Short mmCIF file of C-alpha atoms and ligand atoms in Angstrom, two decimals:
data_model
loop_
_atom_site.label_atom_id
_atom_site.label_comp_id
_atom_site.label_asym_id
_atom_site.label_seq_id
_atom_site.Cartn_x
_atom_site.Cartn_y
_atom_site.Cartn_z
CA UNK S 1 11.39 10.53 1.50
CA UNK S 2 13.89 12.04 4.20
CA UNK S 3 10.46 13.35 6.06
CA UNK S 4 9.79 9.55 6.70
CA UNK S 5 13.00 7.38 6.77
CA UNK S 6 13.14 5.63 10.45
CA UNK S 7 9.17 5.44 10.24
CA UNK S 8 7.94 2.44 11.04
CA UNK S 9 4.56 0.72 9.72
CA UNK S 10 3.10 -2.63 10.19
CA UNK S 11 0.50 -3.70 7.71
CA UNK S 12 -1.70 -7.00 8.23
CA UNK S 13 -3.15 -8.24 5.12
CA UNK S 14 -0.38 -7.23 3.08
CA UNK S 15 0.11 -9.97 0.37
CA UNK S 16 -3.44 -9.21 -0.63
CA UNK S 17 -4.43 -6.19 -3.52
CA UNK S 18 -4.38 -3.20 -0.96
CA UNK S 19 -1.71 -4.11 1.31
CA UNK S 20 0.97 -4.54 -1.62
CA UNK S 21 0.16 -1.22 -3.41
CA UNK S 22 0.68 0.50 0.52
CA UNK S 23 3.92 -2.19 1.21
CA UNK S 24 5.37 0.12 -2.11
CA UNK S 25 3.96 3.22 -1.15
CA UNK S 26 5.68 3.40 2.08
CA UNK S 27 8.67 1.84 1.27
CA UNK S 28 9.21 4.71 -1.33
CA UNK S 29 8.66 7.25 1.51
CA UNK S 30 11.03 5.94 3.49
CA UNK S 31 9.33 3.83 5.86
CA UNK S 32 10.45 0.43 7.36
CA UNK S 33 7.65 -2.21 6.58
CA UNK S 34 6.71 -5.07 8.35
CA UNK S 35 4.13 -7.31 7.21
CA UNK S 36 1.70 -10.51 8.66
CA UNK S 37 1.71 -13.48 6.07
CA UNK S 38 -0.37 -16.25 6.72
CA UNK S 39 0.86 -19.91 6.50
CA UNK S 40 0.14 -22.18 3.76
CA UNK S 41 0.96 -25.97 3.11
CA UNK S 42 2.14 -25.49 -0.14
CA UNK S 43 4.15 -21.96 -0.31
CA UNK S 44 6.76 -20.74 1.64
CA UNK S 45 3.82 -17.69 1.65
CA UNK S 46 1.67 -16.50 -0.68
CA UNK S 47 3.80 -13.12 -1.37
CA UNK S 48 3.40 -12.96 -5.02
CA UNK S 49 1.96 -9.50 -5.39
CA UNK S 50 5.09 -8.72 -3.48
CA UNK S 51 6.97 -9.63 -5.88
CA UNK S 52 8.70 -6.32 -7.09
CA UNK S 53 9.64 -5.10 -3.51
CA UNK S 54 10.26 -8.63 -1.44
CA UNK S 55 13.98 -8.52 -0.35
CA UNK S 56 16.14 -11.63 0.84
CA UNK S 57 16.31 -12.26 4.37
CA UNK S 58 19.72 -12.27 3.99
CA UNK S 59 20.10 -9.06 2.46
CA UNK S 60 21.55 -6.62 4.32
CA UNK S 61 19.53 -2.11 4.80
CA UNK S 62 16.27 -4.25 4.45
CA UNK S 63 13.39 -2.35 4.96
CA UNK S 64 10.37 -5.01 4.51
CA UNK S 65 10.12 -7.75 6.89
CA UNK S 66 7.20 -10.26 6.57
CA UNK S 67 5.93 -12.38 9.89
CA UNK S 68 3.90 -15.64 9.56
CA UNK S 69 0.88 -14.90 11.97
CA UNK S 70 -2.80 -14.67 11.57
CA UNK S 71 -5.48 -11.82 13.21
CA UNK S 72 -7.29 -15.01 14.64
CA UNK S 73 -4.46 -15.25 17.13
CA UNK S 74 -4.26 -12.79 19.70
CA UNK S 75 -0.89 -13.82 21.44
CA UNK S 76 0.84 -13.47 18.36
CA UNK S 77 -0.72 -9.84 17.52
CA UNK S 78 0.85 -8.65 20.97
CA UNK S 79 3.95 -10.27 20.57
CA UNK S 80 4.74 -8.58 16.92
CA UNK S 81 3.23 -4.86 17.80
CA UNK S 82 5.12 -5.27 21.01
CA UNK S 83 8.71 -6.04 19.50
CA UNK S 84 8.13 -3.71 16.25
CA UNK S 85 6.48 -0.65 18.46
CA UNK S 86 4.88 0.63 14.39
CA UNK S 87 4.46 3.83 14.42
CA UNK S 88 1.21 3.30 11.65
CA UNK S 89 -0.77 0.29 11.80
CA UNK S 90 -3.05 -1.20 8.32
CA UNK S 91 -5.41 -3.29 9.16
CA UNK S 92 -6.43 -4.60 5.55
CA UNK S 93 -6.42 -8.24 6.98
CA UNK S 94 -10.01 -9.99 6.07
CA UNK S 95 -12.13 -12.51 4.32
CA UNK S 96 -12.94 -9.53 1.92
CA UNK S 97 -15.09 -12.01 -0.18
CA UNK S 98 -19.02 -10.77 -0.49
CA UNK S 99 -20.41 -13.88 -1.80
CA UNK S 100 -17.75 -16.35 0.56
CA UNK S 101 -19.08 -14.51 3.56
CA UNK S 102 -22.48 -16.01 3.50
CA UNK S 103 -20.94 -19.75 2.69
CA UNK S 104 -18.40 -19.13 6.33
CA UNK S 105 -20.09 -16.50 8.03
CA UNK S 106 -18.59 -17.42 11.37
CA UNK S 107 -14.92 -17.64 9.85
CA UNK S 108 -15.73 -14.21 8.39
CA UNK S 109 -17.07 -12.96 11.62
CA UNK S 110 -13.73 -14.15 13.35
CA UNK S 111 -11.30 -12.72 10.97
CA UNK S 112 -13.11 -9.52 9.72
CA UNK S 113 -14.57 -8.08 12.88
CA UNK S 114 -12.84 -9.97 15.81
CA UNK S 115 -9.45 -9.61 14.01
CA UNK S 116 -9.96 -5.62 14.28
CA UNK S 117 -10.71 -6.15 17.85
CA UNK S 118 -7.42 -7.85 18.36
CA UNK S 119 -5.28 -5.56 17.30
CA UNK S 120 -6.56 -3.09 19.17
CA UNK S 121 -6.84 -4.69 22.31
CA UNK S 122 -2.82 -5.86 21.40
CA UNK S 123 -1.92 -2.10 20.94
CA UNK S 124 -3.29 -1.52 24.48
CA UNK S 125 -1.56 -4.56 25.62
CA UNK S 126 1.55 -3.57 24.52
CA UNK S 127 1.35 0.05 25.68
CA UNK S 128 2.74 2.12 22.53
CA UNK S 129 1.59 5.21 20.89
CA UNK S 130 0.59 4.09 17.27
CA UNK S 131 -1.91 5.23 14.46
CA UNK S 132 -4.16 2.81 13.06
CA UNK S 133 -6.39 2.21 10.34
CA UNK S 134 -9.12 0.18 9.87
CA UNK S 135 -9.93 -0.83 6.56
CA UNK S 136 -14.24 0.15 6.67
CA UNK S 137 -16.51 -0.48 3.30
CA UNK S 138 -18.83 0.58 1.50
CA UNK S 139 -20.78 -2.56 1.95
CA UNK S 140 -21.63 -1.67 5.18
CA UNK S 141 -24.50 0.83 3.98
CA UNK S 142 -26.00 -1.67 2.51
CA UNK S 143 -29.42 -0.95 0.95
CA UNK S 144 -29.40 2.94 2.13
CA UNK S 145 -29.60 4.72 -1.44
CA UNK S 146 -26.63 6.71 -2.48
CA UNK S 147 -25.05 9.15 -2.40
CA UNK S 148 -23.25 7.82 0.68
CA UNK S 149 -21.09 9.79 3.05
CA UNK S 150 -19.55 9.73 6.67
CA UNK S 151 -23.07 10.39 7.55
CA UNK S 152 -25.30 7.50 5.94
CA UNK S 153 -27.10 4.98 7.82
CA UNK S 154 -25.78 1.49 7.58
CA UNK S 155 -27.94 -1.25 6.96
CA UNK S 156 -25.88 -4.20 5.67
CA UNK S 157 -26.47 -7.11 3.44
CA UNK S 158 -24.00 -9.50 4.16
CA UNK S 159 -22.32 -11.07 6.72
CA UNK S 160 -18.76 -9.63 5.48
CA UNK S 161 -21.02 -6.01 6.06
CA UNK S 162 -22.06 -7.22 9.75
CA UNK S 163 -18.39 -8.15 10.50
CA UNK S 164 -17.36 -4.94 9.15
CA UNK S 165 -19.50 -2.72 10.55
CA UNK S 166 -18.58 -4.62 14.30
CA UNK S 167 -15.15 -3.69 13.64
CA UNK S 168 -15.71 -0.13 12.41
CA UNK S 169 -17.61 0.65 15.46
CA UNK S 170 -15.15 -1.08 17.39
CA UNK S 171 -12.51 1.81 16.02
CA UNK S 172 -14.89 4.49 16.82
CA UNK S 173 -14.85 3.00 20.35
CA UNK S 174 -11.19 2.67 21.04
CA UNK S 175 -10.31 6.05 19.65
CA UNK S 176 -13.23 7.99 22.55
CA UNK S 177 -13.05 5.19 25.00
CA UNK S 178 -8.99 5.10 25.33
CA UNK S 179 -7.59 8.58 22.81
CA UNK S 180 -6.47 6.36 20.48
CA UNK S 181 -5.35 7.39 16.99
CA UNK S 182 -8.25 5.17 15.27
CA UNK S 183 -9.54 5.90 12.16
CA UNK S 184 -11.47 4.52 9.42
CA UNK S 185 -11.42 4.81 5.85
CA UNK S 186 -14.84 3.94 4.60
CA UNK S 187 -13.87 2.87 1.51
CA UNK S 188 -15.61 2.41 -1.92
CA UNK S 189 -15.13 -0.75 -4.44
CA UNK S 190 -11.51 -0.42 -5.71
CA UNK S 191 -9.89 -2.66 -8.37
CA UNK S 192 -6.36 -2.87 -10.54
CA UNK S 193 -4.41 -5.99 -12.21
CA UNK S 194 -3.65 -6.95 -8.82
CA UNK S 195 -7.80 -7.82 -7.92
CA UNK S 196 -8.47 -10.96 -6.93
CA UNK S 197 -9.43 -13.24 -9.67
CA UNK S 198 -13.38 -13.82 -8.42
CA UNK S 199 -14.29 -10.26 -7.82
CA UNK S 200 -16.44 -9.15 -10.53
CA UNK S 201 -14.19 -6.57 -12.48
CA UNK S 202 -10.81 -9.13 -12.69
CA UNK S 203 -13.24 -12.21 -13.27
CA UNK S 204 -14.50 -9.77 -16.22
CA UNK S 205 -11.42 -8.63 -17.39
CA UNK S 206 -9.05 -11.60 -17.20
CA UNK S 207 -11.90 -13.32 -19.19
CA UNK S 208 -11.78 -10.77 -22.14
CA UNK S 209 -8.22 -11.13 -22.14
CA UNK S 210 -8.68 -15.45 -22.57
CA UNK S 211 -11.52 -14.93 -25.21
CA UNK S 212 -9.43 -12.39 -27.27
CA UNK S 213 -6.82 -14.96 -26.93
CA UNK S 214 -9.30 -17.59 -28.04
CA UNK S 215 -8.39 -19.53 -25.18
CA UNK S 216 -12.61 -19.71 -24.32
CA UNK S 217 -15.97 -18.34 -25.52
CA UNK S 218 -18.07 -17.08 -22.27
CA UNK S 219 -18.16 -15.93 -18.79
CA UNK S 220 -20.42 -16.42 -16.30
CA UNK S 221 -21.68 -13.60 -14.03
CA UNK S 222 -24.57 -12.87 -11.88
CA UNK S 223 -26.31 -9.55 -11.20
CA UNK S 224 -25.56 -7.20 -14.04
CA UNK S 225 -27.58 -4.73 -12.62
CA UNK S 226 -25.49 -4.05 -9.54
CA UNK S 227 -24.37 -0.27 -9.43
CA UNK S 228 -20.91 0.15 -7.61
CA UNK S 229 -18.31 3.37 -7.73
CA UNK S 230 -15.14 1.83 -8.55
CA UNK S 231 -11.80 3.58 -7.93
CA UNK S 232 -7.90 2.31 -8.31
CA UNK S 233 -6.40 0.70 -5.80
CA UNK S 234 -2.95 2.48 -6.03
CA UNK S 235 -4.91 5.96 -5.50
CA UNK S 236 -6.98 4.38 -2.49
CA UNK S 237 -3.99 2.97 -0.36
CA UNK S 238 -2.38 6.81 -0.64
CA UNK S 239 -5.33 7.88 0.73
CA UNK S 240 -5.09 5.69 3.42
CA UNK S 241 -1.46 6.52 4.45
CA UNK S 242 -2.84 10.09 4.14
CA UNK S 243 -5.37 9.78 6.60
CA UNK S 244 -2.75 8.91 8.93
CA UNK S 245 -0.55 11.47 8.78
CA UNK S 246 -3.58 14.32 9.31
CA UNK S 247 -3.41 16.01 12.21
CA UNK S 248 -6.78 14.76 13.98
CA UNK S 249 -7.83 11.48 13.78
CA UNK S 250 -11.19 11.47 11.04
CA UNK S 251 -13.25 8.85 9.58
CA UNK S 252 -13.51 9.46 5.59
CA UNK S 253 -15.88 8.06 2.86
CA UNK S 254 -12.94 7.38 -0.15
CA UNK S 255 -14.59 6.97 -3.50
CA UNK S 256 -14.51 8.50 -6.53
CA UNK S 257 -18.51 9.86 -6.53
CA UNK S 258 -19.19 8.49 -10.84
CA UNK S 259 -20.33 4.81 -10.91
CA UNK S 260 -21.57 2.04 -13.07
CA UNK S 261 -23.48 -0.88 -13.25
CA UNK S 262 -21.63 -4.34 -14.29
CA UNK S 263 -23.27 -4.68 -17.01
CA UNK S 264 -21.64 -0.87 -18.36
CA UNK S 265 -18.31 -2.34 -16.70
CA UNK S 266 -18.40 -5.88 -19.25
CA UNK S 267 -19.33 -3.66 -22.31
CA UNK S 268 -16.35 -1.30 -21.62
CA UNK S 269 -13.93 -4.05 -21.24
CA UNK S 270 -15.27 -6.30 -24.08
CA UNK S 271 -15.25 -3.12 -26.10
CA UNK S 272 -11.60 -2.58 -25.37
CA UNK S 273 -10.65 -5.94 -26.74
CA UNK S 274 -12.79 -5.39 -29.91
CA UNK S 275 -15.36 -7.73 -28.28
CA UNK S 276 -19.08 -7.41 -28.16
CA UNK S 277 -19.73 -8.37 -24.28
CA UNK S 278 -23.29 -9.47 -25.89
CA UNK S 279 -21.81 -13.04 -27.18
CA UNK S 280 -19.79 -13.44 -24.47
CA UNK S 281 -21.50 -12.64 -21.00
CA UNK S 282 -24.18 -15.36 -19.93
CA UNK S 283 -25.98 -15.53 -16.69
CA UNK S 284 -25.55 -18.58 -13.85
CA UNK S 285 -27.59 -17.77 -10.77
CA UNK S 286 -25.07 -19.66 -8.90
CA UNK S 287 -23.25 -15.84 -8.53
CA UNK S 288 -26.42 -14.27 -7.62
CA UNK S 289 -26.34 -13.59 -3.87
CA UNK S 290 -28.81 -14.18 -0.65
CA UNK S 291 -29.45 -10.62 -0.63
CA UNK S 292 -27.48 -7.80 -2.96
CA UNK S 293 -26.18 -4.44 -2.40
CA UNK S 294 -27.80 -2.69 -5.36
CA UNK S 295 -26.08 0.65 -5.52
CA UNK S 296 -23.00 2.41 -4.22
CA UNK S 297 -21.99 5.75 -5.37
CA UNK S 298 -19.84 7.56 -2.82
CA UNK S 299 -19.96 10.94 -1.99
CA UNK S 300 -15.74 12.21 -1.23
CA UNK S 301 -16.36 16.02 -0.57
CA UNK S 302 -15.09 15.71 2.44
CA UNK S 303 -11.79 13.67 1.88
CA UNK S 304 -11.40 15.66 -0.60
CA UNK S 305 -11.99 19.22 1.36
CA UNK S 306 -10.16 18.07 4.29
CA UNK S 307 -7.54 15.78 3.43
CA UNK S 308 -6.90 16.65 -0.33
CA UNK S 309 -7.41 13.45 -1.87
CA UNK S 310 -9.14 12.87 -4.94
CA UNK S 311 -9.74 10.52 -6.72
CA UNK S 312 -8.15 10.61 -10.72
CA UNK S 313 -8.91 6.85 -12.82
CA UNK S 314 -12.67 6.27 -12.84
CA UNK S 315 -14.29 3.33 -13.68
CA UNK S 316 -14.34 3.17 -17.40
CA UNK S 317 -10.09 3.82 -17.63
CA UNK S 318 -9.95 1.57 -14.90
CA UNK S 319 -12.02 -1.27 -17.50
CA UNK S 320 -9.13 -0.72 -19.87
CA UNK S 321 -6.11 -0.80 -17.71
CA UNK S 322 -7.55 -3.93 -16.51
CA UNK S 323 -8.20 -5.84 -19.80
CA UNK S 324 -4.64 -4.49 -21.34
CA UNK S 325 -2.78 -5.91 -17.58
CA UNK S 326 -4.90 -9.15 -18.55
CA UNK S 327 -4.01 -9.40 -22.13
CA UNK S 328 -0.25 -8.56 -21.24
CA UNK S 329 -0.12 -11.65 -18.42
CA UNK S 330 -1.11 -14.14 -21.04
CA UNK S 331 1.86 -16.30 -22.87
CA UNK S 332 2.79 -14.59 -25.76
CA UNK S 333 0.77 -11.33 -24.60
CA UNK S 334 2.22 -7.89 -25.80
P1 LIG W 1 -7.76 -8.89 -0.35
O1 LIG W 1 -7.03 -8.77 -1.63
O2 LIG W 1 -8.81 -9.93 -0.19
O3 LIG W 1 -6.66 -9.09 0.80
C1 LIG W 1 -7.00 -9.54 2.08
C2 LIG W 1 -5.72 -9.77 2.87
O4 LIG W 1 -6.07 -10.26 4.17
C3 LIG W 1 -4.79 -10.83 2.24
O5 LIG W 1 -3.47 -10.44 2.46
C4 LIG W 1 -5.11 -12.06 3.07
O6 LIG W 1 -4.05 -13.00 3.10
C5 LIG W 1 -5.27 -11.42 4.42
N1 LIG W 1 -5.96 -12.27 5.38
C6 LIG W 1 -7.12 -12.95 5.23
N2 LIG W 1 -7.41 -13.63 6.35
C7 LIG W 1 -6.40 -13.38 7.23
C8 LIG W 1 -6.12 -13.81 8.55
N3 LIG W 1 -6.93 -14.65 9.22
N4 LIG W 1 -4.99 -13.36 9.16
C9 LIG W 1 -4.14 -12.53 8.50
N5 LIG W 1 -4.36 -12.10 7.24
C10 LIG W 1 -5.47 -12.52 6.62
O7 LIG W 1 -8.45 -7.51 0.05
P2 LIG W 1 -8.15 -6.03 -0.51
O8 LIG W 1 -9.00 -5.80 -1.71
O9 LIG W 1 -6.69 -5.82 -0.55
O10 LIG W 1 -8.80 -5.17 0.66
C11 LIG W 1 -8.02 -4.79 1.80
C12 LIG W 1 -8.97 -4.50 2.95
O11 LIG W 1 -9.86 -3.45 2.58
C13 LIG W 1 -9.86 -5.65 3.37
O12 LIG W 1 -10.05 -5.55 4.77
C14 LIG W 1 -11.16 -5.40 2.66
O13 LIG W 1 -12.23 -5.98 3.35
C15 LIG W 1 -11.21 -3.89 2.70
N6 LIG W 1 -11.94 -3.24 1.62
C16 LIG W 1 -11.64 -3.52 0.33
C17 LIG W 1 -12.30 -2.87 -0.69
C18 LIG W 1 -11.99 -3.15 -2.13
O14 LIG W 1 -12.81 -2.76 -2.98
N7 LIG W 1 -10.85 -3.74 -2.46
C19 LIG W 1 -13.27 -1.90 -0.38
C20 LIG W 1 -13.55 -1.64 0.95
C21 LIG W 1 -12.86 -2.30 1.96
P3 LIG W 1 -3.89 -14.13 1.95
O15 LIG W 1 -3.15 -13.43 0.84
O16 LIG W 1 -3.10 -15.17 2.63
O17 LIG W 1 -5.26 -14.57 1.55
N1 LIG W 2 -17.88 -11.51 -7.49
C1 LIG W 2 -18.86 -11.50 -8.43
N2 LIG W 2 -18.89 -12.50 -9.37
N3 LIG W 2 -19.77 -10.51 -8.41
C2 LIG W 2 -20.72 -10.50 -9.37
C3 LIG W 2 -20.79 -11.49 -10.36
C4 LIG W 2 -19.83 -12.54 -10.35
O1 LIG W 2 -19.83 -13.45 -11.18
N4 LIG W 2 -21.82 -11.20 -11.19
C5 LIG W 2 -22.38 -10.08 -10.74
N5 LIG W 2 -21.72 -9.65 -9.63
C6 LIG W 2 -22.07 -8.47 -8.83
C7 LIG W 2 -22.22 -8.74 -7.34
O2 LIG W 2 -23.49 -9.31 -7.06
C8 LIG W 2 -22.04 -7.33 -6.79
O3 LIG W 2 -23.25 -6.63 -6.83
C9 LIG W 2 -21.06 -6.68 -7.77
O4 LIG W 2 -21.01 -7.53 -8.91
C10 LIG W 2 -19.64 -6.51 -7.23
O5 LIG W 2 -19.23 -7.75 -6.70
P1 LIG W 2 -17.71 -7.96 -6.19
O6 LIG W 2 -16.77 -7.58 -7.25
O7 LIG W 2 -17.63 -9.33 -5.63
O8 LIG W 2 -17.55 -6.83 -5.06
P2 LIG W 2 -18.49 -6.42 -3.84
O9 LIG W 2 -19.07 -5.07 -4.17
O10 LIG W 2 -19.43 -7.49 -3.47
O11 LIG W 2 -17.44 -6.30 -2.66
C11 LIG W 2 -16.19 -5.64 -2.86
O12 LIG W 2 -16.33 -4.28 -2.57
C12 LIG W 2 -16.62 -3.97 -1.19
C13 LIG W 2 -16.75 -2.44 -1.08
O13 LIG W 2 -18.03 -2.05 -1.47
C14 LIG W 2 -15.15 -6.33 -1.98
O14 LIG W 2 -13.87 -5.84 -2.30
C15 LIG W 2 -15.40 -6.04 -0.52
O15 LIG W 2 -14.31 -6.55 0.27
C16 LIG W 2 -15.50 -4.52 -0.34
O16 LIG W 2 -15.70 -4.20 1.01
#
């Protein structure tokens, strides 16, 4: 921790799954944290999976500070970098959301890819010498078949891939066209208890939990046939901070290289409850999407080689700790 303490890291996108797990990563190395929050009518901000490491404004030794802002604003992104002068920059900030992309494709365009542009064009604005990641997926290869590594074509199949692919490239870019410290972590499908609710593994598991509890009878899923390589989140965002403290700046494939289809993920998590996924899993087209990505399996030799990062909870343990978080949340859950 004393290797880090005066470090400072500023993460956009940090109330969402990723960007918590890293907020309590680096505060537990030491770091100083600062952190974009959007606004919202109705909450002060929508910090809940920040729960066990928000501090009081008030307080004094704080180490996590959280700014309202937004990636679709440029003024403010040179503002904050230029007062805070980070050390690391995260940018996890997106519309993340597959399926949502093709209902706002321009939105996602704006957030996803022009909000990587942003930043770095506000890190050249403001003239300091920072790291930064940029959160790259899977997604973007698309329909290439798998195993995918740093050196697989991409060929994606949504307009959350297209946005992410514009602001991957954009990283490359900036790191030969100016030296910057760019990198990207091309990262796999990664899940925990803090997933949002309509990705397919939490939608799954949170509805085991509610049909153990007899609280309803069926969920409704799409593609079962879907093959994705799905890691934990709390492993992934290490990997990220690790990729920033390596001594060259590298673009890495992080997965965990073992997949599954969704249909292997609902029988593991039914199974877990005591549940036969069978009586409980029908189909509604309505989550079937304009075009799929039918298989991701990542290949990681060369995080692994070159950074030392591998990954440990694959996608079955992953099931359980899901369902058992789920079950837990519920009233009365043990
Ligand atoms: P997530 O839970 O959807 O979190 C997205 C974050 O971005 C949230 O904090 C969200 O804020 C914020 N955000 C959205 N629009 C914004 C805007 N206009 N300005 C500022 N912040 C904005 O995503 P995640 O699973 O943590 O993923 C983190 C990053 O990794 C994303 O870029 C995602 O595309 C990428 N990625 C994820 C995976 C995965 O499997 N999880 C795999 C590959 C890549 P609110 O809380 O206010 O909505
Ligand atoms: N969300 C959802 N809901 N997906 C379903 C459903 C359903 O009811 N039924 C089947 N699926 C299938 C999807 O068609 C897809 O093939 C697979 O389950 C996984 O869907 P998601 O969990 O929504 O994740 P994703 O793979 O589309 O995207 C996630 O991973 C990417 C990395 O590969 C997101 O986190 C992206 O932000 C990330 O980049």
């Amino acid at each position: 921790m004393t290797i880090n303490r005066g470090r400072t890291a500023l993460i956009t996108g940090i109330s969402g799954q990723d960007g918590s797990y890293l907020a309590e990563l680096l505060l537990t190395e030491g770091y100083v944290v600062h952190g974009i929050v959007r606004h919202t009518s109705s909450l002060i901000a929508n910090t809940s999976r920040l729960d066990t490491v928000y501090q009081d404004p008030h307080e004094t030794g704080r180490r996590l500070f959280l700014h309202k802002g937004d990636v679709t604003d440029a003024g403010m992104m040179v503002n904050l970098i230029r007062d805070i002068r980070p050390d690391e920059i995260y940018n996890l900030a997106a519309q993340s959301h597959v399926r949502v992309s093709f209902d706002l494709p321009e939105y996602t365009a704006n957030v996803t890819a022009l909000g990587a542009i942003r930043l770095l064009e506000a890190v050249r604005a403001s003239g300091i010498d920072t790291r930064i990641y940029q959160a790259s997926t899977s997604e973007m290869f698309g329909t290439t078949a798998p195993p995918q590594d740093e050196n697989t074509r991409f060929h994606p199949r949504s307009p959350y891939g297209v946005a992410k692919v514009y602001a991957h490239w954009a990283t490359v870019n900036y790191r030969e066209s100016y030296g910057m410290f760019a990198v990207n972590g091309i990262s796999f499908n990664h899940e925990s208890p803090r997933r949002g609710e309509t990705f397919v593994t939490r939608k799954i598991t949170r509805a085991v939990a509610r049909i153990a509890a007899g609280l309803e009878q069926k969920v409704y899923l799409g593609n079962l046939d879907a093959v994705r390589d799905w890691g934990y989140a709390p492993e992934y965002v290490e990997a990220m901070w690790r990729m920033l403290r390596h001594d060259e700046p590298v673009d890495y494939v992080i997965a965990t290289g073992r997949a599954a289809t969704v249909r292997d993920f609902a029988e593991a998590a039914f199974s877990h409850a005591g549940l036969d996924w069978r009586e409980h899993v029908a189909h509604d087209e309505r989550y079937e999407r304009p075009a799929e990505v039918p298989e991701l399996v990542g290949d990681p030799a060369k995080i692994e080689r070159e950074i030392g990062w591998k990954a440990r909870v694959h996608w079955d343990e992953l099931a359980r700790i899901m369902v058992d978080a789920d079950r837990k949340a519920l009233p009365g859950g043990a």
